[in-house]
Amino acid sequence: MFEKVQETVEFINDRINYNPEYGIILGSGLGGFTNDINVEYILSYSEIPNFPVSTVQGHKGALVFGTIGDKRVVAMQGRFHFYEGYDMKQVTFPVRVMKYLGVSKLIVSNASGGVNQNYHVGSIVLIKDHINMMPEHPLRGHNDERFGPRFVNMSEPYSKSMINKAKEIANELDITVHDGIYLGLQGPTFETLAEYKMVKALGADCVGMSTVPEVIVARHMELETFGLSVITDMGNEDSIEAITHEEVLEAAKEAEPKVRTLIKELIKNY
Ligand code: HPA
């Protein structure tokens, strides 16, 4: 896989030679963030060798290169999910590529279901830790030491100093944020009421179908990682029947301006 990653990186560097510092993965309904980037180049996934192609509604498939303030970024507009049928190596392949394009910090966003009763639809959660309950591990199998060690330290999967900076910024801008634990399940079904209860009992604050594999692979390569989740539905008795993908996208859209501002200012000021 190391060679495949290098091949993809070489292809991209031949085209644009950009060297971004920040990698950004945009979750459901947050694709509008690319409007905050002074875009210099767009490469659609379909033209990048070895890249999977995104299939989910609400996700576009392109790498967007440009600046935010004086920082160079590459954003994934559209990510790959395990439930789409990709294996975890495919899901996380773009994170490997971003690393070798020069990225040292990864920002990941997603939509999730809230089980912490202090949250409501539209709450913004800074992910401080995760619980991996996905059925396949992205680091299973042969470990290539050129990427990172066999046994990865996960004592600080989400950068405390980035979280602190984001809290500072949120405070200054009067944006309410929570911090919480994200639990990753494979989907694509939303949780049953019993499963939401399980998520809560396990000590998580929200649940979703992404992020965990990308963060594991980012930490494997020692990228500094920041994760943010928008609560698009609450896993409680009253609202559980209502949730559809359209409602998830709609709720994420509503929180989008605040999320965009937060990420933009974090990148500029961190
Ligand atoms: N569960 C899992 N994934 C999700 C949810 C949810 O309730 N909402 C948005 N993504």
PDB file of C-alpha atoms and ligand atoms in Angstrom:
ATOM      1  CA  MET A   1       0.000   0.000   0.000  1.00  0.00           C
ATOM      2  CA  PHE A   2       2.913   2.340   0.677  1.00  0.00           C
ATOM      3  CA  GLU A   3       3.790   2.253  -3.021  1.00  0.00           C
ATOM      4  CA  LYS A   4       0.167   2.881  -4.031  1.00  0.00           C
ATOM      5  CA  VAL A   5       0.042   5.916  -1.763  1.00  0.00           C
ATOM      6  CA  GLN A   6       3.308   7.230  -3.236  1.00  0.00           C
ATOM      7  CA  GLU A   7       1.991   6.688  -6.764  1.00  0.00           C
ATOM      8  CA  THR A   8      -1.107   8.734  -5.970  1.00  0.00           C
ATOM      9  CA  VAL A   9       0.947  11.448  -4.269  1.00  0.00           C
ATOM     10  CA  GLU A  10       3.283  11.629  -7.265  1.00  0.00           C
ATOM     11  CA  PHE A  11       0.336  11.971  -9.632  1.00  0.00           C
ATOM     12  CA  ILE A  12      -1.082  14.835  -7.573  1.00  0.00           C
ATOM     13  CA  ASN A  13       2.302  16.519  -7.162  1.00  0.00           C
ATOM     14  CA  ASP A  14       2.933  16.304 -10.907  1.00  0.00           C
ATOM     15  CA  ARG A  15      -0.337  18.120 -11.460  1.00  0.00           C
ATOM     16  CA  ILE A  16      -0.240  20.757  -8.755  1.00  0.00           C
ATOM     17  CA  ASN A  17       2.690  20.443  -6.289  1.00  0.00           C
ATOM     18  CA  TYR A  18       0.899  22.183  -3.423  1.00  0.00           C
ATOM     19  CA  ASN A  19       2.149  20.990  -0.013  1.00  0.00           C
ATOM     20  CA  PRO A  20      -0.874  21.638   2.253  1.00  0.00           C
ATOM     21  CA  GLU A  21      -0.411  21.847   6.025  1.00  0.00           C
ATOM     22  CA  TYR A  22      -4.032  21.037   6.962  1.00  0.00           C
ATOM     23  CA  GLY A  23      -6.163  18.166   5.765  1.00  0.00           C
ATOM     24  CA  ILE A  24      -9.911  18.542   6.185  1.00  0.00           C
ATOM     25  CA  ILE A  25     -12.589  15.847   5.862  1.00  0.00           C
ATOM     26  CA  LEU A  26     -16.046  17.299   5.400  1.00  0.00           C
ATOM     27  CA  GLY A  27     -18.979  15.345   6.761  1.00  0.00           C
ATOM     28  CA  SER A  28     -22.662  15.167   5.808  1.00  0.00           C
ATOM     29  CA  GLY A  29     -24.129  18.566   5.013  1.00  0.00           C
ATOM     30  CA  LEU A  30     -20.853  20.409   5.648  1.00  0.00           C
ATOM     31  CA  GLY A  31     -19.542  20.462   2.103  1.00  0.00           C
ATOM     32  CA  GLY A  32     -20.228  24.212   1.895  1.00  0.00           C
ATOM     33  CA  PHE A  33     -17.029  24.724   3.848  1.00  0.00           C
ATOM     34  CA  THR A  34     -15.168  24.711   0.558  1.00  0.00           C
ATOM     35  CA  ASN A  35     -16.664  28.184  -0.012  1.00  0.00           C
ATOM     36  CA  ASP A  36     -14.392  29.398   2.799  1.00  0.00           C
ATOM     37  CA  ILE A  37     -11.308  28.193   0.970  1.00  0.00           C
ATOM     38  CA  ASN A  38      -9.552  30.429  -1.522  1.00  0.00           C
ATOM     39  CA  VAL A  39      -9.595  27.587  -3.975  1.00  0.00           C
ATOM     40  CA  GLU A  40      -6.543  27.082  -6.156  1.00  0.00           C
ATOM     41  CA  TYR A  41      -7.095  23.579  -7.507  1.00  0.00           C
ATOM     42  CA  ILE A  42      -9.842  20.964  -7.556  1.00  0.00           C
ATOM     43  CA  LEU A  43      -9.159  17.335  -8.410  1.00  0.00           C
ATOM     44  CA  SER A  44     -12.180  15.077  -8.637  1.00  0.00           C
ATOM     45  CA  TYR A  45     -11.704  11.648  -7.096  1.00  0.00           C
ATOM     46  CA  SER A  46     -12.474  10.003 -10.415  1.00  0.00           C
ATOM     47  CA  GLU A  47      -9.289  11.433 -11.950  1.00  0.00           C
ATOM     48  CA  ILE A  48      -6.997  10.449  -9.055  1.00  0.00           C
ATOM     49  CA  PRO A  49      -5.363   7.031  -9.408  1.00  0.00           C
ATOM     50  CA  ASN A  50      -6.177   4.535  -6.633  1.00  0.00           C
ATOM     51  CA  PHE A  51      -8.923   6.720  -5.121  1.00  0.00           C
ATOM     52  CA  PRO A  52     -12.308   5.147  -4.408  1.00  0.00           C
ATOM     53  CA  VAL A  53     -15.378   7.027  -5.689  1.00  0.00           C
ATOM     54  CA  SER A  54     -17.994   8.490  -3.346  1.00  0.00           C
ATOM     55  CA  THR A  55     -21.582   7.280  -3.702  1.00  0.00           C
ATOM     56  CA  VAL A  56     -23.648   8.838  -0.897  1.00  0.00           C
ATOM     57  CA  GLN A  57     -26.211  11.543  -1.497  1.00  0.00           C
ATOM     58  CA  GLY A  58     -24.987  14.878  -0.113  1.00  0.00           C
ATOM     59  CA  HIS A  59     -21.334  13.999  -0.658  1.00  0.00           C
ATOM     60  CA  LYS A  60     -19.321  15.236  -3.590  1.00  0.00           C
ATOM     61  CA  GLY A  61     -16.126  13.591  -4.552  1.00  0.00           C
ATOM     62  CA  ALA A  62     -13.203  15.977  -4.909  1.00  0.00           C
ATOM     63  CA  LEU A  63      -9.998  17.128  -3.299  1.00  0.00           C
ATOM     64  CA  VAL A  64     -10.074  20.896  -2.958  1.00  0.00           C
ATOM     65  CA  PHE A  65      -6.746  22.689  -2.535  1.00  0.00           C
ATOM     66  CA  GLY A  66      -6.382  26.288  -1.436  1.00  0.00           C
ATOM     67  CA  THR A  67      -5.729  28.689   1.417  1.00  0.00           C
ATOM     68  CA  ILE A  68      -7.532  29.783   4.547  1.00  0.00           C
ATOM     69  CA  GLY A  69      -5.808  32.926   5.781  1.00  0.00           C
ATOM     70  CA  ASP A  70      -2.160  32.129   5.165  1.00  0.00           C
ATOM     71  CA  LYS A  71      -2.545  28.376   5.708  1.00  0.00           C
ATOM     72  CA  ARG A  72      -2.537  25.871   2.889  1.00  0.00           C
ATOM     73  CA  VAL A  73      -5.255  23.247   3.107  1.00  0.00           C
ATOM     74  CA  VAL A  74      -6.593  20.262   1.223  1.00  0.00           C
ATOM     75  CA  ALA A  75     -10.224  19.379   1.838  1.00  0.00           C
ATOM     76  CA  MET A  76     -11.932  16.122   1.003  1.00  0.00           C
ATOM     77  CA  GLN A  77     -15.333  17.063  -0.297  1.00  0.00           C
ATOM     78  CA  GLY A  78     -16.995  13.708   0.273  1.00  0.00           C
ATOM     79  CA  ARG A  79     -15.569  10.858   2.294  1.00  0.00           C
ATOM     80  CA  PHE A  80     -15.747   7.090   2.069  1.00  0.00           C
ATOM     81  CA  HIS A  81     -17.793   5.034   4.497  1.00  0.00           C
ATOM     82  CA  PHE A  82     -17.441   1.412   5.457  1.00  0.00           C
ATOM     83  CA  TYR A  83     -21.187   0.913   4.891  1.00  0.00           C
ATOM     84  CA  GLU A  84     -20.793   1.815   1.234  1.00  0.00           C
ATOM     85  CA  GLY A  85     -18.869  -1.409   0.805  1.00  0.00           C
ATOM     86  CA  TYR A  86     -15.303  -0.093   0.923  1.00  0.00           C
ATOM     87  CA  ASP A  87     -12.913  -1.877   3.219  1.00  0.00           C
ATOM     88  CA  MET A  88     -11.161   0.126   5.920  1.00  0.00           C
ATOM     89  CA  LYS A  89      -7.952   0.413   3.876  1.00  0.00           C
ATOM     90  CA  GLN A  90      -9.951   2.136   1.133  1.00  0.00           C
ATOM     91  CA  VAL A  91     -11.873   4.298   3.609  1.00  0.00           C
ATOM     92  CA  THR A  92      -8.602   5.624   5.026  1.00  0.00           C
ATOM     93  CA  PHE A  93      -6.524   5.728   1.835  1.00  0.00           C
ATOM     94  CA  PRO A  94      -7.025   9.492   1.341  1.00  0.00           C
ATOM     95  CA  VAL A  95      -5.672  10.175   4.838  1.00  0.00           C
ATOM     96  CA  ARG A  96      -2.455   8.347   3.876  1.00  0.00           C
ATOM     97  CA  VAL A  97      -2.273  10.421   0.717  1.00  0.00           C
ATOM     98  CA  MET A  98      -2.818  13.690   2.587  1.00  0.00           C
ATOM     99  CA  LYS A  99       0.049  12.847   4.928  1.00  0.00           C
ATOM    100  CA  TYR A 100       2.481  12.436   2.027  1.00  0.00           C
ATOM    101  CA  LEU A 101       1.211  15.583   0.341  1.00  0.00           C
ATOM    102  CA  GLY A 102       2.616  17.354   3.411  1.00  0.00           C
ATOM    103  CA  VAL A 103      -0.336  17.477   5.809  1.00  0.00           C
ATOM    104  CA  SER A 104       0.543  17.509   9.528  1.00  0.00           C
ATOM    105  CA  LYS A 105      -2.870  18.353  10.985  1.00  0.00           C
ATOM    106  CA  LEU A 106      -6.177  16.701  10.187  1.00  0.00           C
ATOM    107  CA  ILE A 107      -9.603  18.190  10.853  1.00  0.00           C
ATOM    108  CA  VAL A 108     -12.529  15.792  10.606  1.00  0.00           C
ATOM    109  CA  SER A 109     -16.217  16.653  10.757  1.00  0.00           C
ATOM    110  CA  ASN A 110     -19.336  14.526  10.832  1.00  0.00           C
ATOM    111  CA  ALA A 111     -23.023  14.388  11.632  1.00  0.00           C
ATOM    112  CA  SER A 112     -24.041  12.213  14.559  1.00  0.00           C
ATOM    113  CA  GLY A 113     -26.894  11.148  16.780  1.00  0.00           C
ATOM    114  CA  GLY A 114     -26.818  12.584  20.298  1.00  0.00           C
ATOM    115  CA  VAL A 115     -27.406  10.494  23.396  1.00  0.00           C
ATOM    116  CA  ASN A 116     -26.169  13.047  25.924  1.00  0.00           C
ATOM    117  CA  GLN A 117     -29.364  14.738  27.082  1.00  0.00           C
ATOM    118  CA  ASN A 118     -27.596  18.106  27.329  1.00  0.00           C
ATOM    119  CA  TYR A 119     -27.363  18.091  23.545  1.00  0.00           C
ATOM    120  CA  HIS A 120     -30.050  19.032  21.061  1.00  0.00           C
ATOM    121  CA  VAL A 121     -30.375  18.991  17.299  1.00  0.00           C
ATOM    122  CA  GLY A 122     -27.794  21.461  15.998  1.00  0.00           C
ATOM    123  CA  SER A 123     -25.391  21.122  18.953  1.00  0.00           C
ATOM    124  CA  ILE A 124     -21.722  21.276  18.070  1.00  0.00           C
ATOM    125  CA  VAL A 125     -19.549  18.698  19.795  1.00  0.00           C
ATOM    126  CA  LEU A 126     -15.753  18.850  19.900  1.00  0.00           C
ATOM    127  CA  ILE A 127     -14.759  15.195  19.922  1.00  0.00           C
ATOM    128  CA  LYS A 128     -12.430  14.560  22.852  1.00  0.00           C
ATOM    129  CA  ASP A 129     -12.251  10.779  22.500  1.00  0.00           C
ATOM    130  CA  HIS A 130     -13.864   7.924  20.647  1.00  0.00           C
ATOM    131  CA  ILE A 131     -14.976   4.341  21.125  1.00  0.00           C
ATOM    132  CA  ASN A 132     -14.237   2.111  18.160  1.00  0.00           C
ATOM    133  CA  MET A 133     -17.037  -0.394  17.620  1.00  0.00           C
ATOM    134  CA  MET A 134     -16.592  -0.753  13.906  1.00  0.00           C
ATOM    135  CA  PRO A 135     -16.290  -4.346  12.712  1.00  0.00           C
ATOM    136  CA  GLU A 136     -13.022  -3.992  10.795  1.00  0.00           C
ATOM    137  CA  HIS A 137      -9.810  -2.279  11.909  1.00  0.00           C
ATOM    138  CA  PRO A 138      -7.916  -0.137   9.376  1.00  0.00           C
ATOM    139  CA  LEU A 139      -4.559  -1.279  10.811  1.00  0.00           C
ATOM    140  CA  ARG A 140      -5.330  -4.993  10.726  1.00  0.00           C
ATOM    141  CA  GLY A 141      -2.791  -7.048   8.787  1.00  0.00           C
ATOM    142  CA  HIS A 142       0.817  -6.390   7.844  1.00  0.00           C
ATOM    143  CA  ASN A 143       2.136  -3.189   9.398  1.00  0.00           C
ATOM    144  CA  ASP A 144       4.350  -1.057   7.168  1.00  0.00           C
ATOM    145  CA  GLU A 145       6.718   0.710   9.569  1.00  0.00           C
ATOM    146  CA  ARG A 146       7.204   3.495   7.036  1.00  0.00           C
ATOM    147  CA  PHE A 147       3.694   4.637   7.932  1.00  0.00           C
ATOM    148  CA  GLY A 148       3.959   4.080  11.676  1.00  0.00           C
ATOM    149  CA  PRO A 149       4.322   1.535  14.476  1.00  0.00           C
ATOM    150  CA  ARG A 150       2.449  -1.750  14.860  1.00  0.00           C
ATOM    151  CA  PHE A 151       0.903  -0.752  18.167  1.00  0.00           C
ATOM    152  CA  VAL A 152      -0.409   2.790  18.074  1.00  0.00           C
ATOM    153  CA  ASN A 153      -0.672   4.906  21.185  1.00  0.00           C
ATOM    154  CA  MET A 154      -4.221   6.253  21.444  1.00  0.00           C
ATOM    155  CA  SER A 155      -3.876   8.226  24.682  1.00  0.00           C
ATOM    156  CA  GLU A 156      -4.577  11.487  22.845  1.00  0.00           C
ATOM    157  CA  PRO A 157      -6.393  10.684  19.628  1.00  0.00           C
ATOM    158  CA  TYR A 158      -7.811  14.214  19.481  1.00  0.00           C
ATOM    159  CA  SER A 159      -5.331  17.029  20.091  1.00  0.00           C
ATOM    160  CA  LYS A 160      -5.979  18.667  23.441  1.00  0.00           C
ATOM    161  CA  SER A 161      -4.327  21.858  22.363  1.00  0.00           C
ATOM    162  CA  MET A 162      -6.489  22.089  19.236  1.00  0.00           C
ATOM    163  CA  ILE A 163      -9.587  21.440  21.350  1.00  0.00           C
ATOM    164  CA  ASN A 164      -8.530  24.185  23.767  1.00  0.00           C
ATOM    165  CA  LYS A 165      -7.910  26.609  20.930  1.00  0.00           C
ATOM    166  CA  ALA A 166     -11.319  25.785  19.423  1.00  0.00           C
ATOM    167  CA  LYS A 167     -13.002  26.380  22.786  1.00  0.00           C
ATOM    168  CA  GLU A 168     -11.257  29.730  23.093  1.00  0.00           C
ATOM    169  CA  ILE A 169     -12.425  30.741  19.627  1.00  0.00           C
ATOM    170  CA  ALA A 170     -15.973  29.496  20.262  1.00  0.00           C
ATOM    171  CA  ASN A 171     -16.066  31.521  23.442  1.00  0.00           C
ATOM    172  CA  GLU A 172     -14.902  34.693  21.697  1.00  0.00           C
ATOM    173  CA  LEU A 173     -17.458  34.235  18.919  1.00  0.00           C
ATOM    174  CA  ASP A 174     -20.276  33.279  21.269  1.00  0.00           C
ATOM    175  CA  ILE A 175     -20.702  29.858  19.688  1.00  0.00           C
ATOM    176  CA  THR A 176     -21.833  27.178  22.133  1.00  0.00           C
ATOM    177  CA  VAL A 177     -19.761  24.014  21.960  1.00  0.00           C
ATOM    178  CA  HIS A 178     -19.727  20.822  23.988  1.00  0.00           C
ATOM    179  CA  ASP A 179     -17.006  18.274  24.253  1.00  0.00           C
ATOM    180  CA  GLY A 180     -17.886  14.633  24.033  1.00  0.00           C
ATOM    181  CA  ILE A 181     -17.096  11.051  23.189  1.00  0.00           C
ATOM    182  CA  TYR A 182     -18.033   9.721  19.752  1.00  0.00           C
ATOM    183  CA  LEU A 183     -18.859   6.079  19.245  1.00  0.00           C
ATOM    184  CA  GLY A 184     -18.375   4.632  15.785  1.00  0.00           C
ATOM    185  CA  LEU A 185     -20.746   1.973  14.431  1.00  0.00           C
ATOM    186  CA  GLN A 186     -20.808   0.579  10.909  1.00  0.00           C
ATOM    187  CA  GLY A 187     -24.346   1.646   9.912  1.00  0.00           C
ATOM    188  CA  PRO A 188     -26.039   2.103   7.538  1.00  0.00           C
ATOM    189  CA  THR A 189     -29.069   1.637   9.788  1.00  0.00           C
ATOM    190  CA  PHE A 190     -29.654   4.376  12.314  1.00  0.00           C
ATOM    191  CA  GLU A 191     -29.697   2.998  15.836  1.00  0.00           C
ATOM    192  CA  THR A 192     -32.660   1.304  17.418  1.00  0.00           C
ATOM    193  CA  LEU A 193     -33.775   2.770  20.699  1.00  0.00           C
ATOM    194  CA  ALA A 194     -32.072  -0.112  22.468  1.00  0.00           C
ATOM    195  CA  GLU A 195     -28.837   0.632  20.578  1.00  0.00           C
ATOM    196  CA  TYR A 196     -28.958   4.324  21.506  1.00  0.00           C
ATOM    197  CA  LYS A 197     -29.323   3.192  25.102  1.00  0.00           C
ATOM    198  CA  MET A 198     -26.315   0.916  24.665  1.00  0.00           C
ATOM    199  CA  VAL A 199     -24.266   3.801  23.236  1.00  0.00           C
ATOM    200  CA  LYS A 200     -25.109   5.863  26.278  1.00  0.00           C
ATOM    201  CA  ALA A 201     -24.419   3.012  28.680  1.00  0.00           C
ATOM    202  CA  LEU A 202     -20.995   2.527  27.099  1.00  0.00           C
ATOM    203  CA  GLY A 203     -20.110   6.090  28.026  1.00  0.00           C
ATOM    204  CA  ALA A 204     -20.412   7.863  24.687  1.00  0.00           C
ATOM    205  CA  ASP A 205     -22.203  11.161  24.024  1.00  0.00           C
ATOM    206  CA  CYS A 206     -22.927  10.700  20.335  1.00  0.00           C
ATOM    207  CA  VAL A 207     -22.881   8.013  17.667  1.00  0.00           C
ATOM    208  CA  GLY A 208     -22.089   7.952  13.978  1.00  0.00           C
ATOM    209  CA  MET A 209     -20.809   5.931  11.039  1.00  0.00           C
ATOM    210  CA  SER A 210     -17.498   7.587  10.186  1.00  0.00           C
ATOM    211  CA  THR A 211     -14.441   9.396  11.587  1.00  0.00           C
ATOM    212  CA  VAL A 212     -13.033   6.635  13.798  1.00  0.00           C
ATOM    213  CA  PRO A 213     -11.100   4.845  11.001  1.00  0.00           C
ATOM    214  CA  GLU A 214      -9.685   8.075   9.586  1.00  0.00           C
ATOM    215  CA  VAL A 215      -8.558   9.230  13.016  1.00  0.00           C
ATOM    216  CA  ILE A 216      -6.894   5.887  13.780  1.00  0.00           C
ATOM    217  CA  VAL A 217      -4.930   6.044  10.545  1.00  0.00           C
ATOM    218  CA  ALA A 218      -4.056   9.702  11.124  1.00  0.00           C
ATOM    219  CA  ARG A 219      -2.660   8.809  14.552  1.00  0.00           C
ATOM    220  CA  HIS A 220      -0.778   5.873  13.065  1.00  0.00           C
ATOM    221  CA  MET A 221       1.148   8.485  11.071  1.00  0.00           C
ATOM    222  CA  GLU A 222       1.275  10.964  13.951  1.00  0.00           C
ATOM    223  CA  LEU A 223      -0.957  13.587  12.397  1.00  0.00           C
ATOM    224  CA  GLU A 224      -2.357  16.007  14.956  1.00  0.00           C
ATOM    225  CA  THR A 225      -6.106  15.453  14.799  1.00  0.00           C
ATOM    226  CA  PHE A 226      -9.191  17.515  15.563  1.00  0.00           C
ATOM    227  CA  GLY A 227     -12.755  16.202  15.277  1.00  0.00           C
ATOM    228  CA  LEU A 228     -16.052  17.971  15.332  1.00  0.00           C
ATOM    229  CA  SER A 229     -19.556  16.571  15.257  1.00  0.00           C
ATOM    230  CA  VAL A 230     -22.916  18.193  14.544  1.00  0.00           C
ATOM    231  CA  ILE A 231     -25.816  16.558  16.370  1.00  0.00           C
ATOM    232  CA  THR A 232     -28.498  16.002  13.747  1.00  0.00           C
ATOM    233  CA  ASP A 233     -30.906  13.910  15.793  1.00  0.00           C
ATOM    234  CA  MET A 234     -31.346  12.828  19.371  1.00  0.00           C
ATOM    235  CA  GLY A 235     -31.518   9.166  20.258  1.00  0.00           C
ATOM    236  CA  ASN A 236     -34.332   9.414  22.742  1.00  0.00           C
ATOM    237  CA  GLU A 237     -37.878   8.111  22.927  1.00  0.00           C
ATOM    238  CA  ASP A 238     -39.559  11.192  21.456  1.00  0.00           C
ATOM    239  CA  SER A 239     -37.587  11.726  18.292  1.00  0.00           C
ATOM    240  CA  ILE A 240     -36.301   8.322  17.368  1.00  0.00           C
ATOM    241  CA  GLU A 241     -38.886   7.437  14.732  1.00  0.00           C
ATOM    242  CA  ALA A 242     -38.419  10.627  12.754  1.00  0.00           C
ATOM    243  CA  ILE A 243     -34.835  10.421  11.599  1.00  0.00           C
ATOM    244  CA  THR A 244     -34.117  10.209   7.871  1.00  0.00           C
ATOM    245  CA  HIS A 245     -30.972  11.022   5.885  1.00  0.00           C
ATOM    246  CA  GLU A 246     -32.707  14.153   4.572  1.00  0.00           C
ATOM    247  CA  GLU A 247     -33.309  15.354   8.118  1.00  0.00           C
ATOM    248  CA  VAL A 248     -29.688  14.682   8.999  1.00  0.00           C
ATOM    249  CA  LEU A 249     -28.567  16.820   6.057  1.00  0.00           C
ATOM    250  CA  GLU A 250     -31.034  19.566   6.938  1.00  0.00           C
ATOM    251  CA  ALA A 251     -29.941  19.733  10.584  1.00  0.00           C
ATOM    252  CA  ALA A 252     -26.288  19.744   9.581  1.00  0.00           C
ATOM    253  CA  LYS A 253     -26.974  22.550   7.092  1.00  0.00           C
ATOM    254  CA  GLU A 254     -28.449  24.684   9.851  1.00  0.00           C
ATOM    255  CA  ALA A 255     -25.389  24.341  12.036  1.00  0.00           C
ATOM    256  CA  GLU A 256     -23.090  24.742   9.051  1.00  0.00           C
ATOM    257  CA  PRO A 257     -22.381  28.509   9.288  1.00  0.00           C
ATOM    258  CA  LYS A 258     -21.175  28.163  12.881  1.00  0.00           C
ATOM    259  CA  VAL A 259     -19.157  25.062  12.150  1.00  0.00           C
ATOM    260  CA  ARG A 260     -17.569  26.740   9.156  1.00  0.00           C
ATOM    261  CA  THR A 261     -16.592  29.783  11.178  1.00  0.00           C
ATOM    262  CA  LEU A 262     -15.152  27.658  13.945  1.00  0.00           C
ATOM    263  CA  ILE A 263     -13.014  25.522  11.649  1.00  0.00           C
ATOM    264  CA  LYS A 264     -11.911  28.535   9.623  1.00  0.00           C
ATOM    265  CA  GLU A 265     -10.782  30.459  12.695  1.00  0.00           C
ATOM    266  CA  LEU A 266      -9.103  27.394  14.174  1.00  0.00           C
ATOM    267  CA  ILE A 267      -7.041  26.936  11.029  1.00  0.00           C
ATOM    268  CA  LYS A 268      -6.128  30.619  10.874  1.00  0.00           C
ATOM    269  CA  ASN A 269      -5.164  30.891  14.526  1.00  0.00           C
ATOM    270  CA  TYR A 270      -3.782  27.533  15.613  1.00  0.00           C
TER     271      TYR A 270
HETATM  272  N1  HPA B   1     -26.707   7.493  14.186  1.00  0.00           N
HETATM  273  C1  HPA B   1     -25.677   7.207  13.396  1.00  0.00           C
HETATM  274  N2  HPA B   1     -25.202   8.046  12.504  1.00  0.00           N
HETATM  275  C2  HPA B   1     -25.768   9.248  12.402  1.00  0.00           C
HETATM  276  C3  HPA B   1     -26.840   9.604  13.202  1.00  0.00           C
HETATM  277  C4  HPA B   1     -27.347   8.671  14.131  1.00  0.00           C
HETATM  278  O1  HPA B   1     -28.302   8.931  14.877  1.00  0.00           O
HETATM  279  N3  HPA B   1     -27.177  10.872  12.865  1.00  0.00           N
HETATM  280  C5  HPA B   1     -26.321  11.251  11.907  1.00  0.00           C
HETATM  281  N4  HPA B   1     -25.472  10.275  11.609  1.00  0.00           N
END
